[in-house]
Amino acid sequence: MKKLISIALVVMMVLAMTVSVSAVVSPTPKDYYYIEVDAVGKGSATKSTDKIQIGTDGTVTFNAYEEGGFFTKWVIDGKYDVITGGEYDYEFIIKPGSNIKAVAYFSEEKDYLNVRASADPENLGDATADPGRVKKGSNGSVTLTAISKNGGVFQNWTLIGDYEIVSGDLNSEELVIIPYTDVDAVAHFTKPGETPTEPTTPEKDGGTSPKTGYPLFFIFGAMGLAIITGAVATKKIKG
């Protein structure tokens, strides 16, 4: 009898171990974070994968495509870490920390302003714009940040567009602006020891005064008026 009991116990232990190993090896639905994507408005959205295994460094890439509408932003339901991009970027890469539902919204009209930041040369620095998009007429501010790398030395900013400087100036690594049109911002970097040049802001595409943010035509018009007024005053004195 004791022998039979011993054999039964051994069989039960073997079965229990088999079930345990099977549970570890065979994934269940709880082993994954599931990814959904949708679009609202005239546009479409895609995802790079349907699921990410829990406990891995897996990421998912979302892409928004305009199809007659204007991409506005991503709205994401769930926990995640940002890898690249943000809610206003056409491509947004995240690392899920739960099930994810991402929705790309598109508007009928362009109701936002883009602020794009880049670095020149790229191997000496990076540049960010936070946020990269603001609603038209909101007077929302954007923080531009220049980040040195590989020994690069920040020099200055070049901005193309209509904007107002809230804090800092074109020589500041952190510059806060209010955009009134789309703005392209380029952070310039030099190698250690190189002589920096004066900051410039091109006149094209609604260029603005680097110190005040007033449109260039306003600045030049005021200068012209001052010159004419001075000339008339001088003529009267001579007369």
PDB file of C-alpha atoms in Angstrom, residues 3-239:
ATOM      1  CA  LYS A   3       4.482   1.603  -2.401  1.00  0.00           C
ATOM      2  CA  LEU A   4       1.330   2.536  -4.316  1.00  0.00           C
ATOM      3  CA  ILE A   5       1.026   5.800  -2.407  1.00  0.00           C
ATOM      4  CA  SER A   6       4.668   6.648  -3.186  1.00  0.00           C
ATOM      5  CA  ILE A   7       4.151   5.965  -6.901  1.00  0.00           C
ATOM      6  CA  ALA A   8       1.008   8.119  -6.918  1.00  0.00           C
ATOM      7  CA  LEU A   9       2.880  10.996  -5.272  1.00  0.00           C
ATOM      8  CA  VAL A  10       5.688  10.764  -7.851  1.00  0.00           C
ATOM      9  CA  VAL A  11       3.164  10.811 -10.720  1.00  0.00           C
ATOM     10  CA  MET A  12       1.401  13.843  -9.249  1.00  0.00           C
ATOM     11  CA  MET A  13       4.715  15.710  -8.860  1.00  0.00           C
ATOM     12  CA  VAL A  14       5.673  14.984 -12.465  1.00  0.00           C
ATOM     13  CA  LEU A  15       2.292  16.203 -13.712  1.00  0.00           C
ATOM     14  CA  ALA A  16       2.556  19.389 -11.623  1.00  0.00           C
ATOM     15  CA  MET A  17       6.038  20.128 -13.009  1.00  0.00           C
ATOM     16  CA  THR A  18       4.828  19.532 -16.581  1.00  0.00           C
ATOM     17  CA  VAL A  19       1.940  21.967 -16.123  1.00  0.00           C
ATOM     18  CA  SER A  20       4.282  24.593 -14.613  1.00  0.00           C
ATOM     19  CA  VAL A  21       6.802  24.333 -17.473  1.00  0.00           C
ATOM     20  CA  SER A  22       4.005  24.476 -20.044  1.00  0.00           C
ATOM     21  CA  ALA A  23       2.632  27.647 -18.419  1.00  0.00           C
ATOM     22  CA  VAL A  24       6.044  29.347 -18.625  1.00  0.00           C
ATOM     23  CA  VAL A  25       6.809  28.356 -22.222  1.00  0.00           C
ATOM     24  CA  SER A  26       3.389  28.923 -23.793  1.00  0.00           C
ATOM     25  CA  PRO A  27       2.441  32.675 -23.873  1.00  0.00           C
ATOM     26  CA  THR A  28      -1.032  33.638 -22.792  1.00  0.00           C
ATOM     27  CA  PRO A  29      -2.920  36.831 -23.732  1.00  0.00           C
ATOM     28  CA  LYS A  30      -1.686  38.418 -20.492  1.00  0.00           C
ATOM     29  CA  ASP A  31       1.926  38.184 -21.747  1.00  0.00           C
ATOM     30  CA  TYR A  32       1.378  40.962 -24.285  1.00  0.00           C
ATOM     31  CA  TYR A  33       0.352  44.598 -24.527  1.00  0.00           C
ATOM     32  CA  TYR A  34      -2.066  44.966 -27.435  1.00  0.00           C
ATOM     33  CA  ILE A  35      -1.911  47.942 -29.795  1.00  0.00           C
ATOM     34  CA  GLU A  36      -4.838  49.614 -31.559  1.00  0.00           C
ATOM     35  CA  VAL A  37      -4.779  52.577 -33.942  1.00  0.00           C
ATOM     36  CA  ASP A  38      -7.540  54.655 -35.524  1.00  0.00           C
ATOM     37  CA  ALA A  39      -8.026  57.933 -37.405  1.00  0.00           C
ATOM     38  CA  VAL A  40     -10.680  60.664 -37.142  1.00  0.00           C
ATOM     39  CA  GLY A  41     -11.139  62.999 -40.113  1.00  0.00           C
ATOM     40  CA  LYS A  42      -9.635  62.958 -43.586  1.00  0.00           C
ATOM     41  CA  GLY A  43      -6.554  60.898 -42.958  1.00  0.00           C
ATOM     42  CA  SER A  44      -5.272  57.485 -41.989  1.00  0.00           C
ATOM     43  CA  ALA A  45      -2.970  56.031 -39.346  1.00  0.00           C
ATOM     44  CA  THR A  46      -0.788  52.944 -39.121  1.00  0.00           C
ATOM     45  CA  LYS A  47       1.044  50.985 -36.424  1.00  0.00           C
ATOM     46  CA  SER A  48       4.220  48.935 -36.772  1.00  0.00           C
ATOM     47  CA  THR A  49       2.955  45.999 -34.710  1.00  0.00           C
ATOM     48  CA  ASP A  50      -0.225  44.589 -33.166  1.00  0.00           C
ATOM     49  CA  LYS A  51       1.314  43.595 -29.842  1.00  0.00           C
ATOM     50  CA  ILE A  52       4.429  43.968 -27.698  1.00  0.00           C
ATOM     51  CA  GLN A  53       5.599  41.202 -25.364  1.00  0.00           C
ATOM     52  CA  ILE A  54       5.584  42.324 -21.743  1.00  0.00           C
ATOM     53  CA  GLY A  55       9.026  42.612 -20.159  1.00  0.00           C
ATOM     54  CA  THR A  56      10.848  43.358 -23.409  1.00  0.00           C
ATOM     55  CA  ASP A  57      12.142  46.621 -24.879  1.00  0.00           C
ATOM     56  CA  GLY A  58       9.715  46.389 -27.783  1.00  0.00           C
ATOM     57  CA  THR A  59       8.472  49.650 -29.309  1.00  0.00           C
ATOM     58  CA  VAL A  60       5.633  50.607 -31.642  1.00  0.00           C
ATOM     59  CA  THR A  61       5.762  53.246 -34.381  1.00  0.00           C
ATOM     60  CA  PHE A  62       2.642  55.219 -35.278  1.00  0.00           C
ATOM     61  CA  ASN A  63       2.404  57.123 -38.578  1.00  0.00           C
ATOM     62  CA  ALA A  64      -0.281  59.634 -39.611  1.00  0.00           C
ATOM     63  CA  TYR A  65      -1.080  60.292 -43.297  1.00  0.00           C
ATOM     64  CA  GLU A  66      -3.077  63.277 -44.548  1.00  0.00           C
ATOM     65  CA  GLU A  67      -5.722  62.388 -47.131  1.00  0.00           C
ATOM     66  CA  GLY A  68      -7.467  65.691 -47.766  1.00  0.00           C
ATOM     67  CA  GLY A  69      -7.378  66.821 -44.147  1.00  0.00           C
ATOM     68  CA  PHE A  70      -4.664  68.315 -41.943  1.00  0.00           C
ATOM     69  CA  PHE A  71      -3.049  66.211 -39.229  1.00  0.00           C
ATOM     70  CA  THR A  72      -3.681  67.826 -35.849  1.00  0.00           C
ATOM     71  CA  LYS A  73      -2.393  65.518 -33.107  1.00  0.00           C
ATOM     72  CA  TRP A  74      -2.251  62.051 -31.572  1.00  0.00           C
ATOM     73  CA  VAL A  75      -4.405  61.140 -28.595  1.00  0.00           C
ATOM     74  CA  ILE A  76      -3.102  58.002 -26.891  1.00  0.00           C
ATOM     75  CA  ASP A  77      -4.960  56.056 -24.217  1.00  0.00           C
ATOM     76  CA  GLY A  78      -2.663  53.937 -22.063  1.00  0.00           C
ATOM     77  CA  LYS A  79       0.696  54.047 -20.294  1.00  0.00           C
ATOM     78  CA  TYR A  80       3.849  54.497 -22.355  1.00  0.00           C
ATOM     79  CA  ASP A  81       7.309  56.051 -22.589  1.00  0.00           C
ATOM     80  CA  VAL A  82       8.170  58.357 -25.474  1.00  0.00           C
ATOM     81  CA  ILE A  83      11.063  57.126 -27.626  1.00  0.00           C
ATOM     82  CA  THR A  84      10.966  59.571 -30.550  1.00  0.00           C
ATOM     83  CA  GLY A  85       8.589  62.316 -31.619  1.00  0.00           C
ATOM     84  CA  GLY A  86       5.508  63.549 -29.816  1.00  0.00           C
ATOM     85  CA  GLU A  87       1.759  64.030 -30.043  1.00  0.00           C
ATOM     86  CA  TYR A  88       2.097  66.619 -32.826  1.00  0.00           C
ATOM     87  CA  ASP A  89       4.505  64.607 -34.997  1.00  0.00           C
ATOM     88  CA  TYR A  90       3.417  62.538 -37.982  1.00  0.00           C
ATOM     89  CA  GLU A  91       5.679  59.741 -36.724  1.00  0.00           C
ATOM     90  CA  PHE A  92       5.463  58.913 -33.037  1.00  0.00           C
ATOM     91  CA  ILE A  93       7.452  56.054 -31.454  1.00  0.00           C
ATOM     92  CA  ILE A  94       6.607  54.804 -27.962  1.00  0.00           C
ATOM     93  CA  LYS A  95       7.385  51.949 -25.578  1.00  0.00           C
ATOM     94  CA  PRO A  96       4.059  50.626 -24.210  1.00  0.00           C
ATOM     95  CA  GLY A  97       3.496  50.066 -20.499  1.00  0.00           C
ATOM     96  CA  SER A  98      -0.088  48.832 -20.962  1.00  0.00           C
ATOM     97  CA  ASN A  99      -2.550  48.153 -23.750  1.00  0.00           C
ATOM     98  CA  ILE A 100      -2.523  51.144 -26.127  1.00  0.00           C
ATOM     99  CA  LYS A 101      -5.223  52.852 -28.201  1.00  0.00           C
ATOM    100  CA  ALA A 102      -3.817  55.604 -30.455  1.00  0.00           C
ATOM    101  CA  VAL A 103      -6.058  57.937 -32.472  1.00  0.00           C
ATOM    102  CA  ALA A 104      -4.792  60.374 -35.113  1.00  0.00           C
ATOM    103  CA  TYR A 105      -7.018  63.432 -35.537  1.00  0.00           C
ATOM    104  CA  PHE A 106      -7.311  65.403 -38.777  1.00  0.00           C
ATOM    105  CA  SER A 107      -8.984  68.814 -39.238  1.00  0.00           C
ATOM    106  CA  GLU A 108     -10.798  70.200 -42.299  1.00  0.00           C
ATOM    107  CA  GLU A 109      -8.676  73.361 -42.258  1.00  0.00           C
ATOM    108  CA  LYS A 110      -5.164  74.036 -41.055  1.00  0.00           C
ATOM    109  CA  ASP A 111      -5.906  75.447 -37.612  1.00  0.00           C
ATOM    110  CA  TYR A 112      -2.387  75.176 -36.193  1.00  0.00           C
ATOM    111  CA  LEU A 113       1.138  76.538 -36.685  1.00  0.00           C
ATOM    112  CA  ASN A 114       4.203  74.320 -36.964  1.00  0.00           C
ATOM    113  CA  VAL A 115       7.513  75.164 -35.314  1.00  0.00           C
ATOM    114  CA  ARG A 116      10.312  72.962 -36.637  1.00  0.00           C
ATOM    115  CA  ALA A 117      13.745  72.817 -35.005  1.00  0.00           C
ATOM    116  CA  SER A 118      16.951  71.418 -36.501  1.00  0.00           C
ATOM    117  CA  ALA A 119      20.705  71.660 -35.959  1.00  0.00           C
ATOM    118  CA  ASP A 120      23.536  72.715 -38.274  1.00  0.00           C
ATOM    119  CA  PRO A 121      25.762  70.780 -38.433  1.00  0.00           C
ATOM    120  CA  GLU A 122      23.827  67.831 -37.012  1.00  0.00           C
ATOM    121  CA  ASN A 123      26.947  66.011 -35.832  1.00  0.00           C
ATOM    122  CA  LEU A 124      27.710  68.839 -33.383  1.00  0.00           C
ATOM    123  CA  GLY A 125      24.287  69.364 -31.873  1.00  0.00           C
ATOM    124  CA  ASP A 126      20.550  68.778 -31.709  1.00  0.00           C
ATOM    125  CA  ALA A 127      17.564  71.118 -31.428  1.00  0.00           C
ATOM    126  CA  THR A 128      14.040  70.682 -30.085  1.00  0.00           C
ATOM    127  CA  ALA A 129      10.787  72.667 -30.224  1.00  0.00           C
ATOM    128  CA  ASP A 130       8.337  72.090 -27.355  1.00  0.00           C
ATOM    129  CA  PRO A 131       5.590  71.946 -28.400  1.00  0.00           C
ATOM    130  CA  GLY A 132       6.180  71.592 -32.130  1.00  0.00           C
ATOM    131  CA  ARG A 133       2.689  72.854 -32.921  1.00  0.00           C
ATOM    132  CA  VAL A 134       0.339  75.490 -31.477  1.00  0.00           C
ATOM    133  CA  LYS A 135      -3.251  76.385 -32.319  1.00  0.00           C
ATOM    134  CA  LYS A 136      -3.689  79.428 -34.547  1.00  0.00           C
ATOM    135  CA  GLY A 137      -4.605  82.591 -32.670  1.00  0.00           C
ATOM    136  CA  SER A 138      -3.892  81.056 -29.276  1.00  0.00           C
ATOM    137  CA  ASN A 139      -0.659  83.023 -28.709  1.00  0.00           C
ATOM    138  CA  GLY A 140       0.771  79.781 -27.403  1.00  0.00           C
ATOM    139  CA  SER A 141       4.503  79.848 -26.733  1.00  0.00           C
ATOM    140  CA  VAL A 142       7.144  77.418 -27.977  1.00  0.00           C
ATOM    141  CA  THR A 143      10.453  76.694 -26.244  1.00  0.00           C
ATOM    142  CA  LEU A 144      13.420  76.155 -28.562  1.00  0.00           C
ATOM    143  CA  THR A 145      16.349  74.307 -27.009  1.00  0.00           C
ATOM    144  CA  ALA A 146      19.817  73.809 -28.498  1.00  0.00           C
ATOM    145  CA  ILE A 147      21.723  70.741 -27.272  1.00  0.00           C
ATOM    146  CA  SER A 148      25.466  70.409 -27.908  1.00  0.00           C
ATOM    147  CA  LYS A 149      27.038  67.039 -28.641  1.00  0.00           C
ATOM    148  CA  ASN A 150      30.407  65.658 -29.770  1.00  0.00           C
ATOM    149  CA  GLY A 151      32.162  68.731 -28.359  1.00  0.00           C
ATOM    150  CA  GLY A 152      30.064  71.180 -30.371  1.00  0.00           C
ATOM    151  CA  VAL A 153      29.663  74.760 -29.128  1.00  0.00           C
ATOM    152  CA  PHE A 154      26.300  76.466 -29.580  1.00  0.00           C
ATOM    153  CA  GLN A 155      26.584  79.608 -31.688  1.00  0.00           C
ATOM    154  CA  ASN A 156      23.142  81.085 -32.379  1.00  0.00           C
ATOM    155  CA  TRP A 157      19.703  80.556 -33.902  1.00  0.00           C
ATOM    156  CA  THR A 158      18.391  81.358 -37.362  1.00  0.00           C
ATOM    157  CA  LEU A 159      14.592  81.687 -37.455  1.00  0.00           C
ATOM    158  CA  ILE A 160      12.437  81.944 -40.569  1.00  0.00           C
ATOM    159  CA  GLY A 161       8.851  83.041 -40.018  1.00  0.00           C
ATOM    160  CA  ASP A 162       6.804  85.624 -38.152  1.00  0.00           C
ATOM    161  CA  TYR A 163       7.224  85.409 -34.379  1.00  0.00           C
ATOM    162  CA  GLU A 164       7.731  87.279 -31.138  1.00  0.00           C
ATOM    163  CA  ILE A 165      10.515  86.564 -28.675  1.00  0.00           C
ATOM    164  CA  VAL A 166       9.205  86.036 -25.151  1.00  0.00           C
ATOM    165  CA  SER A 167      12.485  85.265 -23.397  1.00  0.00           C
ATOM    166  CA  GLY A 168      16.107  84.834 -24.414  1.00  0.00           C
ATOM    167  CA  ASP A 169      17.554  85.964 -27.724  1.00  0.00           C
ATOM    168  CA  LEU A 170      19.137  84.408 -30.818  1.00  0.00           C
ATOM    169  CA  ASN A 171      22.308  83.752 -28.829  1.00  0.00           C
ATOM    170  CA  SER A 172      20.493  81.846 -26.057  1.00  0.00           C
ATOM    171  CA  GLU A 173      20.535  78.055 -25.955  1.00  0.00           C
ATOM    172  CA  GLU A 174      16.926  78.231 -24.729  1.00  0.00           C
ATOM    173  CA  LEU A 175      14.695  80.621 -26.636  1.00  0.00           C
ATOM    174  CA  VAL A 176      10.954  81.067 -26.067  1.00  0.00           C
ATOM    175  CA  ILE A 177       8.838  82.470 -28.897  1.00  0.00           C
ATOM    176  CA  ILE A 178       5.193  83.032 -29.856  1.00  0.00           C
ATOM    177  CA  PRO A 179       4.771  82.019 -33.517  1.00  0.00           C
ATOM    178  CA  TYR A 180       2.372  83.919 -35.795  1.00  0.00           C
ATOM    179  CA  THR A 181       3.211  81.798 -38.848  1.00  0.00           C
ATOM    180  CA  ASP A 182       4.973  78.476 -39.335  1.00  0.00           C
ATOM    181  CA  VAL A 183       8.541  78.875 -38.061  1.00  0.00           C
ATOM    182  CA  ASP A 184      11.720  77.026 -39.036  1.00  0.00           C
ATOM    183  CA  ALA A 185      14.419  77.322 -36.367  1.00  0.00           C
ATOM    184  CA  VAL A 186      18.007  76.222 -36.959  1.00  0.00           C
ATOM    185  CA  ALA A 187      20.525  76.006 -34.105  1.00  0.00           C
ATOM    186  CA  HIS A 188      24.079  76.590 -35.312  1.00  0.00           C
ATOM    187  CA  PHE A 189      27.075  74.915 -33.685  1.00  0.00           C
ATOM    188  CA  THR A 190      30.822  75.300 -34.137  1.00  0.00           C
ATOM    189  CA  LYS A 191      33.818  73.205 -33.219  1.00  0.00           C
ATOM    190  CA  PRO A 192      35.764  74.252 -30.103  1.00  0.00           C
ATOM    191  CA  GLY A 193      38.024  77.213 -30.893  1.00  0.00           C
ATOM    192  CA  GLU A 194      36.175  78.356 -34.016  1.00  0.00           C
ATOM    193  CA  THR A 195      35.150  82.024 -34.157  1.00  0.00           C
ATOM    194  CA  PRO A 196      31.365  82.418 -34.020  1.00  0.00           C
ATOM    195  CA  THR A 197      29.562  84.721 -36.465  1.00  0.00           C
ATOM    196  CA  GLU A 198      26.730  87.155 -35.824  1.00  0.00           C
ATOM    197  CA  PRO A 199      23.224  85.645 -35.813  1.00  0.00           C
ATOM    198  CA  THR A 200      21.170  86.269 -38.943  1.00  0.00           C
ATOM    199  CA  THR A 201      17.506  85.907 -39.743  1.00  0.00           C
ATOM    200  CA  PRO A 202      16.644  85.618 -43.463  1.00  0.00           C
ATOM    201  CA  GLU A 203      14.035  88.034 -44.820  1.00  0.00           C
ATOM    202  CA  LYS A 204      12.171  85.395 -46.820  1.00  0.00           C
ATOM    203  CA  ASP A 205       9.009  83.688 -45.594  1.00  0.00           C
ATOM    204  CA  GLY A 206       8.005  86.559 -43.334  1.00  0.00           C
ATOM    205  CA  GLY A 207      11.361  87.039 -41.607  1.00  0.00           C
ATOM    206  CA  THR A 208      11.335  88.981 -38.372  1.00  0.00           C
ATOM    207  CA  SER A 209      13.621  91.180 -36.379  1.00  0.00           C
ATOM    208  CA  PRO A 210      15.835  88.902 -34.221  1.00  0.00           C
ATOM    209  CA  LYS A 211      15.600  91.229 -31.220  1.00  0.00           C
ATOM    210  CA  THR A 212      11.951  92.223 -31.215  1.00  0.00           C
ATOM    211  CA  GLY A 213      10.162  89.751 -33.400  1.00  0.00           C
ATOM    212  CA  TYR A 214       8.511  92.594 -35.372  1.00  0.00           C
ATOM    213  CA  PRO A 215       8.189  91.971 -39.142  1.00  0.00           C
ATOM    214  CA  LEU A 216      11.172  93.238 -41.132  1.00  0.00           C
ATOM    215  CA  PHE A 217       9.035  95.431 -43.407  1.00  0.00           C
ATOM    216  CA  PHE A 218       7.882  97.268 -40.256  1.00  0.00           C
ATOM    217  CA  ILE A 219      11.461  97.774 -39.074  1.00  0.00           C
ATOM    218  CA  PHE A 220      12.712  98.997 -42.468  1.00  0.00           C
ATOM    219  CA  GLY A 221       9.640 101.213 -42.932  1.00  0.00           C
ATOM    220  CA  ALA A 222      10.275 102.889 -39.597  1.00  0.00           C
ATOM    221  CA  MET A 223      13.926 103.450 -40.508  1.00  0.00           C
ATOM    222  CA  GLY A 224      12.940 105.006 -43.848  1.00  0.00           C
ATOM    223  CA  LEU A 225      10.431 107.318 -42.181  1.00  0.00           C
ATOM    224  CA  ALA A 226      13.086 108.447 -39.703  1.00  0.00           C
ATOM    225  CA  ILE A 227      15.535 109.242 -42.520  1.00  0.00           C
ATOM    226  CA  ILE A 228      12.935 111.269 -44.457  1.00  0.00           C
ATOM    227  CA  THR A 229      11.890 113.167 -41.321  1.00  0.00           C
ATOM    228  CA  GLY A 230      15.514 113.999 -40.569  1.00  0.00           C
ATOM    229  CA  ALA A 231      16.137 115.242 -44.102  1.00  0.00           C
ATOM    230  CA  VAL A 232      13.103 117.553 -43.993  1.00  0.00           C
ATOM    231  CA  ALA A 233      14.134 118.933 -40.618  1.00  0.00           C
ATOM    232  CA  THR A 234      17.668 119.654 -41.902  1.00  0.00           C
ATOM    233  CA  LYS A 235      16.327 121.462 -44.982  1.00  0.00           C
ATOM    234  CA  LYS A 236      14.142 123.723 -42.785  1.00  0.00           C
ATOM    235  CA  ILE A 237      17.102 124.609 -40.579  1.00  0.00           C
ATOM    236  CA  LYS A 238      19.248 125.525 -43.590  1.00  0.00           C
ATOM    237  CA  GLY A 239      16.364 127.594 -45.056  1.00  0.00           C
TER     238      GLY A 239
END
